[in-house]
Coordinates of C-alpha atoms and ligand atoms in Angstrom, one line a residue:
X15 CA 5.9 -178.1 -173.0
X16 CA 4.0 -177.6 -169.8
X17 CA 2.3 -180.7 -168.4
X18 CA -0.9 -178.7 -168.4
X19 CA -1.8 -175.0 -168.7
X20 CA -5.2 -175.5 -167.1
X21 CA -4.4 -174.8 -163.5
X22 CA -7.5 -174.1 -161.5
X23 CA -7.3 -171.3 -158.9
X24 CA -3.8 -170.4 -159.9
X25 CA -4.6 -166.7 -159.2
X26 CA -5.8 -167.6 -155.6
X27 CA -2.4 -169.1 -154.6
X28 CA 0.4 -167.2 -152.8
X29 CA 3.4 -166.4 -155.0
X30 CA 5.3 -169.2 -153.3
X31 CA 2.6 -171.7 -153.9
X32 CA 2.4 -170.6 -157.5
X33 CA 6.1 -171.1 -157.9
X34 CA 5.7 -174.7 -156.6
X35 CA 3.0 -175.4 -159.1
X36 CA 5.0 -173.8 -161.8
X37 CA 8.1 -175.8 -161.0
X38 CA 6.1 -179.0 -161.3
X39 CA 4.1 -178.0 -164.4
X40 CA 7.0 -176.5 -166.4
X41 CA 9.6 -178.9 -165.0
X42 CA 11.8 -176.1 -163.6
X43 CA 15.0 -176.7 -161.6
X44 CA 15.5 -175.4 -158.1
X45 CA 18.0 -172.9 -159.7
X46 CA 15.2 -171.7 -162.1
X47 CA 13.0 -171.0 -159.1
X48 CA 15.7 -169.2 -157.3
X49 CA 16.2 -166.9 -160.4
X50 CA 12.5 -166.1 -160.3
X51 CA 12.4 -165.6 -156.6
X52 CA 15.2 -163.1 -156.7
X53 CA 13.2 -160.0 -157.6
X54 CA 15.5 -157.0 -157.0
X55 CA 14.1 -153.7 -155.8
X56 CA 10.5 -154.6 -156.6
X57 CA 9.5 -157.1 -153.9
X58 CA 7.4 -160.2 -154.7
X59 CA 4.6 -158.7 -152.5
X60 CA 4.6 -155.4 -154.4
X61 CA 4.7 -157.2 -157.8
X62 CA 1.8 -159.5 -156.6
X63 CA -0.3 -156.5 -156.0
X64 CA 0.4 -155.0 -159.5
X65 CA -0.6 -157.8 -161.8
X66 CA -2.2 -161.2 -161.7
X67 CA -0.6 -164.7 -161.4
X68 CA 2.8 -163.2 -160.4
X69 CA 5.7 -165.6 -160.1
X70 CA 8.6 -163.2 -160.2
X71 CA 9.8 -160.0 -161.8
X72 CA 12.1 -159.4 -164.7
X73 CA 14.9 -156.8 -164.7
X74 CA 16.3 -154.6 -167.4
X75 CA 19.6 -152.8 -167.2
X76 CA 19.1 -149.2 -166.1
X77 CA 21.5 -146.8 -167.6
X78 CA 21.8 -143.0 -167.2
X79 CA 22.2 -140.9 -170.3
X80 CA 24.4 -137.8 -169.6
X81 CA 24.9 -134.4 -171.2
X82 CA 21.2 -133.4 -171.6
X83 CA 20.8 -129.7 -171.4
X84 CA 17.1 -129.0 -172.0
X85 CA 15.6 -125.5 -171.8
X86 CA 18.7 -124.4 -169.9
X87 CA 18.3 -127.2 -167.2
X88 CA 20.7 -130.1 -166.7
X89 CA 19.1 -133.5 -166.8
X90 CA 20.5 -137.0 -166.1
X91 CA 18.1 -139.4 -167.9
X92 CA 17.4 -142.9 -166.6
X93 CA 16.9 -145.4 -169.4
X94 CA 15.8 -149.0 -169.0
X95 CA 16.6 -151.0 -172.1
X96 CA 18.3 -154.3 -173.1
X97 CA 19.8 -153.0 -176.4
X98 CA 23.5 -152.0 -176.4
X99 CA 24.5 -148.6 -177.7
X100 CA 21.2 -146.8 -177.0
X101 CA 22.3 -145.0 -173.8
X102 CA 25.7 -144.2 -175.2
X103 CA 24.2 -142.9 -178.5
X104 CA 21.8 -140.6 -176.7
X105 CA 24.5 -139.2 -174.4
X106 CA 26.8 -138.5 -177.4
X107 CA 24.2 -136.6 -179.4
X108 CA 23.2 -134.6 -176.3
X109 CA 26.8 -133.6 -175.9
X110 CA 26.9 -132.4 -179.5
X111 CA 23.6 -130.5 -178.9
X112 CA 25.2 -128.6 -176.0
X113 CA 27.5 -126.7 -178.5
X114 CA 24.5 -124.8 -179.7
X115 CA 22.6 -124.5 -176.4
X116 CA 21.1 -127.9 -176.0
X117 CA 17.5 -128.8 -176.6
X118 CA 14.5 -126.5 -176.6
X119 CA 11.1 -127.9 -175.9
X120 CA 7.4 -127.2 -175.5
X121 CA 4.3 -129.2 -174.9
X122 CA 0.5 -128.8 -175.3
X123 CA -1.8 -129.1 -172.3
X124 CA -2.0 -132.7 -171.0
X125 CA -5.4 -133.4 -172.7
X126 CA -6.5 -136.9 -173.5
X127 CA -9.5 -138.0 -175.5
X128 CA -12.2 -140.4 -174.5
X129 CA -14.3 -141.9 -177.2
X130 CA -18.1 -142.8 -177.0
X131 CA -19.5 -144.7 -179.9
X132 CA -23.3 -144.4 -180.5
X133 CA -24.8 -147.0 -182.8
X134 CA -28.3 -147.7 -184.0
X135 CA -29.1 -144.1 -184.5
X136 CA -31.8 -143.5 -187.1
X137 CA -30.9 -139.8 -187.6
X138 CA -27.2 -139.6 -186.8
X139 CA -26.7 -136.0 -188.0
X140 CA -29.6 -134.8 -185.9
X141 CA -28.3 -136.8 -182.9
X142 CA -24.8 -135.3 -183.3
X143 CA -26.2 -131.8 -183.0
X144 CA -28.4 -132.8 -180.0
X145 CA -25.3 -134.1 -178.3
X146 CA -23.3 -130.9 -178.9
X147 CA -26.2 -128.8 -177.7
X148 CA -26.1 -130.5 -174.3
X149 CA -22.3 -130.4 -174.1
X150 CA -22.3 -128.7 -170.6
X151 CA -24.4 -131.4 -169.1
X152 CA -22.1 -134.1 -170.4
X153 CA -18.9 -132.3 -169.3
X154 CA -20.4 -131.7 -165.8
X155 CA -21.4 -135.4 -165.5
X156 CA -17.8 -136.4 -166.5
X157 CA -16.3 -134.0 -164.0
X158 CA -18.5 -135.3 -161.1
X159 CA -16.6 -138.6 -161.6
X160 CA -13.2 -137.2 -160.6
X161 CA -13.3 -134.4 -158.1
X162 CA -9.6 -134.9 -157.2
X163 CA -8.5 -134.3 -160.8
X164 CA -10.8 -131.2 -161.0
X165 CA -9.3 -129.9 -157.7
X166 CA -5.8 -130.2 -159.2
X167 CA -6.9 -128.0 -162.2
X168 CA -7.8 -130.8 -164.6
X169 CA -11.0 -132.4 -165.8
X170 CA -13.3 -132.6 -168.8
X171 CA -13.0 -129.5 -171.0
X172 CA -14.9 -130.0 -174.2
X173 CA -16.6 -132.4 -176.5
X174 CA -16.7 -132.9 -180.3
X175 CA -19.0 -135.3 -182.3
X176 CA -18.6 -136.8 -185.7
X177 CA -20.8 -139.1 -187.9
X178 CA -18.7 -142.0 -189.1
X179 CA -19.7 -144.5 -191.8
X180 CA -18.9 -148.0 -190.9
X181 CA -19.5 -151.6 -192.0
X182 CA -22.5 -151.7 -189.6
X183 CA -23.9 -148.4 -190.7
X184 CA -23.4 -144.8 -189.6
X185 CA -22.5 -144.1 -186.0
X186 CA -22.0 -141.0 -184.0
X187 CA -18.6 -140.8 -182.2
X188 CA -18.3 -138.4 -179.4
X189 CA -14.9 -137.3 -178.1
X190 CA -14.6 -136.1 -174.6
X191 CA -11.4 -133.9 -174.0
X192 CA -10.0 -134.3 -170.5
X193 CA -7.1 -132.4 -169.0
X194 CA -5.3 -135.1 -167.1
X195 CA -2.7 -132.9 -165.4
X196 CA 0.2 -135.1 -164.1
X197 CA -1.6 -138.4 -164.5
X198 CA -1.4 -140.6 -167.6
X199 CA -5.2 -140.4 -167.5
X200 CA -6.5 -143.7 -168.7
X201 CA -8.4 -144.5 -165.5
X202 CA -9.9 -141.0 -165.2
X203 CA -11.0 -140.8 -168.8
X204 CA -12.4 -144.3 -168.9
X205 CA -14.4 -143.7 -165.8
X206 CA -15.8 -140.5 -167.2
X207 CA -16.8 -141.9 -170.6
X208 CA -18.4 -144.9 -169.0
X209 CA -20.4 -142.7 -166.7
X210 CA -21.7 -140.7 -169.7
X211 CA -23.2 -143.7 -171.4
X212 CA -26.8 -143.3 -170.1
X213 CA -27.0 -139.6 -170.7
X214 CA -25.5 -139.9 -174.3
X215 CA -28.0 -142.7 -175.1
X216 CA -30.9 -140.7 -173.8
X217 CA -29.9 -137.6 -175.9
X218 CA -29.1 -139.5 -179.1
X219 CA -31.8 -142.3 -178.9
X220 CA -29.0 -144.7 -179.9
X221 CA -27.1 -147.4 -178.2
X222 CA -23.6 -146.9 -176.8
X223 CA -21.2 -149.8 -176.9
X224 CA -17.6 -148.6 -176.9
X225 CA -16.5 -146.0 -174.3
X226 CA -12.8 -145.8 -173.8
X227 CA -9.7 -143.6 -174.1
X228 CA -7.9 -143.3 -177.4
X229 CA -4.1 -143.6 -177.5
X230 CA -4.0 -141.3 -180.4
X231 CA -3.4 -138.5 -178.0
X232 CA -3.1 -135.8 -180.6
X233 CA -3.8 -133.0 -178.0
X234 CA -1.1 -134.2 -175.6
X235 CA 2.0 -133.6 -177.7
X236 CA 5.6 -132.8 -176.7
X237 CA 8.0 -131.1 -178.9
X238 CA 11.8 -130.7 -178.9
X239 CA 14.3 -129.1 -181.2
X240 CA 18.0 -128.6 -181.3
X241 CA 20.8 -127.2 -183.5
X242 CA 23.7 -129.6 -184.1
X243 CA 26.9 -127.7 -185.0
X244 CA 28.0 -128.9 -188.4
X245 CA 31.7 -129.4 -187.4
X246 CA 31.0 -131.3 -184.2
X247 CA 28.4 -133.5 -185.8
X248 CA 30.9 -134.7 -188.3
X249 CA 31.2 -132.1 -191.1
X250 CA 29.3 -131.1 -194.1
X251 CA 29.1 -134.6 -195.5
X252 CA 27.6 -135.9 -192.3
X253 CA 25.0 -133.2 -192.3
X254 CA 24.2 -134.0 -195.9
X255 CA 24.1 -137.7 -195.2
X256 CA 21.6 -137.3 -192.3
X257 CA 19.3 -135.3 -194.4
X258 CA 19.5 -137.8 -197.3
X259 CA 18.8 -140.7 -195.0
X260 CA 15.9 -138.8 -193.5
X261 CA 14.6 -138.1 -197.0
X262 CA 14.1 -141.8 -197.5
X263 CA 12.1 -142.1 -194.3
X264 CA 9.8 -139.3 -195.6
X265 CA 9.3 -141.1 -198.9
X266 CA 9.2 -144.7 -197.9
X267 CA 7.2 -146.5 -195.1
X268 CA 9.7 -149.4 -194.9
X269 CA 12.5 -147.0 -193.9
X270 CA 10.1 -144.8 -191.9
X271 CA 9.2 -147.7 -189.6
X272 CA 12.9 -148.2 -188.7
X273 CA 13.5 -144.5 -188.4
X274 CA 10.7 -144.2 -185.9
X275 CA 11.8 -147.4 -184.1
X276 CA 15.1 -145.7 -183.5
X277 CA 13.3 -142.7 -181.9
X278 CA 11.3 -145.0 -179.7
X279 CA 14.5 -146.8 -178.5
X280 CA 15.1 -143.7 -176.5
X281 CA 11.6 -142.8 -175.6
X282 CA 10.6 -146.3 -174.6
X283 CA 13.7 -146.6 -172.4
X284 CA 12.7 -143.5 -170.4
X285 CA 9.0 -144.7 -170.4
X286 CA 10.0 -148.0 -168.9
X287 CA 12.5 -146.5 -166.4
X288 CA 9.7 -144.4 -165.0
X289 CA 7.3 -147.3 -165.2
X290 CA 4.9 -145.5 -167.6
X291 CA 2.7 -147.3 -170.1
X292 CA 5.1 -147.9 -173.0
X293 CA 2.4 -149.6 -175.1
X294 CA 0.3 -146.5 -174.9
X295 CA 3.3 -144.4 -175.8
X296 CA 4.1 -146.7 -178.8
X297 CA 0.5 -146.8 -180.0
X298 CA 0.2 -143.0 -179.7
X299 CA 3.5 -142.4 -181.5
X300 CA 2.8 -144.6 -184.5
X301 CA -0.8 -143.7 -185.0
X302 CA 0.2 -140.0 -184.8
X303 CA 2.9 -140.7 -187.4
X304 CA 0.2 -142.1 -189.7
X305 CA -2.5 -139.6 -188.9
X306 CA -2.7 -137.9 -192.3
X307 CA -3.0 -141.2 -194.1
X308 CA 0.7 -141.8 -194.9
X309 CA 3.1 -143.1 -192.3
X310 CA 5.6 -140.4 -191.7
X311 CA 8.8 -139.8 -189.5
X312 CA 8.2 -138.2 -186.1
X313 CA 11.3 -136.1 -186.6
X314 CA 12.2 -133.5 -189.2
X315 CA 15.8 -132.7 -190.3
X316 CA 16.9 -129.6 -192.1
X317 CA 20.0 -127.5 -192.6
X318 CA 20.0 -123.9 -191.3
X319 CA 21.6 -120.9 -193.1
X320 CA 24.9 -121.6 -191.4
X321 CA 25.0 -125.1 -192.6
X322 CA 24.3 -126.6 -189.2
X323 CA 21.9 -129.6 -188.8
X324 CA 18.6 -128.7 -187.2
X325 CA 16.3 -131.3 -185.9
X326 CA 12.8 -131.3 -184.4
X327 CA 10.4 -133.8 -183.1
X328 CA 6.7 -133.8 -182.2
X329 CA 4.7 -136.7 -180.8
X330 CA 2.0 -137.6 -178.4
X331 CA 3.4 -138.6 -175.0
X332 CA 0.8 -139.8 -172.6
X333 CA 3.0 -140.2 -169.5
X334 CA 2.3 -139.5 -165.9
X335 CA 4.2 -138.6 -162.7
X336 CA 1.4 -139.5 -160.4
X337 CA -0.7 -142.6 -160.1
X338 CA -0.3 -146.1 -161.4
X339 CA 2.9 -148.0 -161.3
X340 CA 5.0 -144.7 -161.6
X341 CA 4.3 -144.1 -157.9
X342 CA 4.7 -147.7 -156.8
X343 CA 7.7 -149.2 -158.4
X344 CA 10.8 -148.3 -156.2
X345 CA 13.1 -148.0 -159.2
X346 CA 10.7 -145.8 -161.0
X347 CA 10.5 -143.5 -158.0
X348 CA 14.3 -143.2 -157.9
X349 CA 14.4 -142.7 -161.6
X350 CA 12.0 -139.8 -161.2
X351 CA 14.3 -138.4 -158.5
X352 CA 17.3 -138.6 -160.9
X353 CA 15.3 -136.9 -163.6
X354 CA 14.0 -134.2 -161.2
X355 CA 10.9 -133.5 -163.3
X356 CA 8.2 -131.5 -161.6
X357 CA 5.3 -132.5 -163.9
X358 CA 4.2 -135.0 -166.5
X359 CA 4.6 -132.3 -169.1
X360 CA 8.2 -131.8 -168.2
X361 CA 8.8 -135.6 -168.3
X362 CA 7.2 -135.7 -171.8
X363 CA 9.4 -132.8 -173.0
X364 CA 12.6 -134.6 -171.7
X365 CA 11.4 -137.7 -173.5
X366 CA 11.0 -135.8 -176.7
X367 CA 14.5 -134.5 -176.5
X368 CA 15.8 -138.0 -175.9
X369 CA 13.9 -139.3 -178.9
X370 CA 15.4 -136.6 -181.1
X371 CA 18.9 -137.3 -179.9
X372 CA 18.4 -141.0 -180.4
X373 CA 17.2 -140.5 -183.9
X374 CA 20.2 -138.4 -184.8
X375 CA 22.6 -140.9 -183.4
X376 CA 21.1 -143.6 -185.7
X377 CA 20.9 -141.4 -188.8
X378 CA 24.5 -140.1 -188.4
X379 CA 25.9 -143.6 -187.9
X380 CA 23.9 -144.9 -190.9
X381 CA 25.0 -142.0 -193.1
X382 CA 28.7 -142.3 -192.1
X383 CA 30.5 -145.3 -190.7
X384 CA 27.4 -147.6 -190.6
X385 CA 25.5 -148.9 -187.6
X386 CA 27.5 -152.0 -187.0
X387 CA 30.7 -150.5 -185.9
X388 CA 29.3 -148.9 -182.8
X389 CA 27.2 -151.9 -182.1
X390 CA 29.9 -154.5 -182.6
X391 CA 31.9 -154.1 -179.4
X392 CA 28.8 -154.3 -177.2
X393 CA 27.1 -157.0 -179.2
X394 CA 30.4 -159.0 -179.0
X395 CA 30.3 -158.7 -175.2
X396 CA 26.8 -160.4 -175.2
X397 CA 28.0 -163.0 -177.6
X398 CA 31.2 -163.7 -175.6
X399 CA 29.0 -164.2 -172.4
X400 CA 26.6 -166.4 -174.3
X401 CA 29.6 -168.6 -175.3
X402 CA 30.5 -169.0 -171.7
X403 CA 33.2 -166.4 -171.2
X404 CA 33.3 -164.8 -167.7
X405 CA 35.5 -162.2 -166.0
X406 CA 38.5 -161.0 -168.0
X407 CA 37.9 -163.7 -170.6
X408 CA 35.0 -161.6 -171.9
X409 CA 37.3 -158.7 -173.0
X410 CA 39.8 -161.1 -174.6
X411 CA 37.1 -162.9 -176.6
X412 CA 35.5 -159.6 -177.6
X413 CA 38.9 -158.3 -178.9
X414 CA 39.3 -161.3 -181.2
X415 CA 35.7 -161.2 -182.5
X416 CA 35.8 -157.5 -183.2
X417 CA 39.2 -157.8 -184.9
X418 CA 37.9 -160.6 -187.1
X419 CA 34.6 -158.8 -187.7
X420 CA 33.0 -162.1 -186.9
X421 CA 30.6 -161.7 -184.0
X422 CA 29.1 -165.2 -183.8
X423 CA 28.5 -167.5 -180.9
X424 CA 30.2 -170.5 -182.6
X425 CA 33.3 -168.5 -183.3
X426 CA 33.2 -167.1 -179.7
X427 CA 33.2 -170.7 -178.3
X428 CA 36.2 -171.6 -180.5
X429 CA 38.1 -168.5 -179.4
X430 CA 37.3 -169.2 -175.7
X431 CA 38.6 -172.7 -176.1
X432 CA 41.8 -171.5 -177.8
X433 CA 42.3 -168.9 -175.1
X434 CA 41.7 -171.4 -172.3
X435 CA 44.4 -173.6 -174.0
Ligands
MEV15 C1 18.1 -150.1 -184.0 O1 17.5 -150.5 -182.7 C2 17.6 -148.7 -184.4 C3 18.0 -148.2 -185.7 O2 17.7 -149.2 -186.7 C4 17.3 -147.0 -186.1 C5 17.4 -146.5 -187.5 O3 17.7 -147.3 -188.4 O4 17.2 -145.3 -187.7 C6 19.5 -148.0 -185.8

């Protein structure tokens, strides 16, 4: 337990001063402080400008998924993730997809939605129409806030308005649709809807409280589809198995949650590698999956007339290639170079393809040999290291654990002792 968590002026200190205070308060060793001070490619100074109260950085392994052929273009896909098997699984499925031409993708325009909530309106239906009638004024005011976005071809495009019943009475909710081009768009959209508050209050006669972007970015979706040759994917039974496993996700939210989690393993990893907002991507994906009332899979799996497995995915992907941390983090910048994407929309399409590949890898493993076989070797490596194995001892311990199908730290410790004699 920290001696005290009430540290006045912590935010005003330099990183080194903060580390001193932290060492004292959390009783850290000099080695602990050295671990925190070793920040990798992102310097302490850069990190300190990104968030508050910085005392270090944390690193994820960065892998590169291979074999991705998307719309005829070759992609190497950087993925930052701590979970074993994910990068290998994506690469394997991308390899299978190549047999039938790889992935084919499309995307909507990069349009995000900003919400404005008008409360305390005596005549909400009348107010709704009054707002819609003055749509041009609202859009012009929004666009005045971001001339740069407008110059690059983006900006506020349209509005809608709904009357919603709530526990505090009816309210009018205005949606401002903003084309964010290559930016994720939260800053642009939030600035616009905040600026619209006085005008919207004047028109409606109500009071505006909430004005902020929604992560349910249903107008900013990316899609990917691919045909997976039945023989290469594992034969008729594997195709059948994938569809049956998918059928459960369609019918059952408990399974659907894990089904979508597997998709997000891939999508999050690319989101993090490019330093995009993975919380926004997650929120968007799961709310989209539940948009019609029931929580549904983000992918669809079918069999075509040749008996091949065909998969498709569609989800909102609010990611950017300009602005925010994507343009600051040195590793994210290199990750973008590796990806060689020219726009946020292209990045989103690649991510959708990765999500589809990741999903198939999981479904195929579950439907055939089970998920543990592939996981076991890599999991055993982590366990062996946790037990204290280093260098070539790691492989030796792993071999025994996998053979015994007993991947536990206590057993790894015993094996290590035996091996050390
Ligand atoms: C594990 O991180 C992801 C899976 O559980 C996904 C799935 O079950 O579809 C394997």
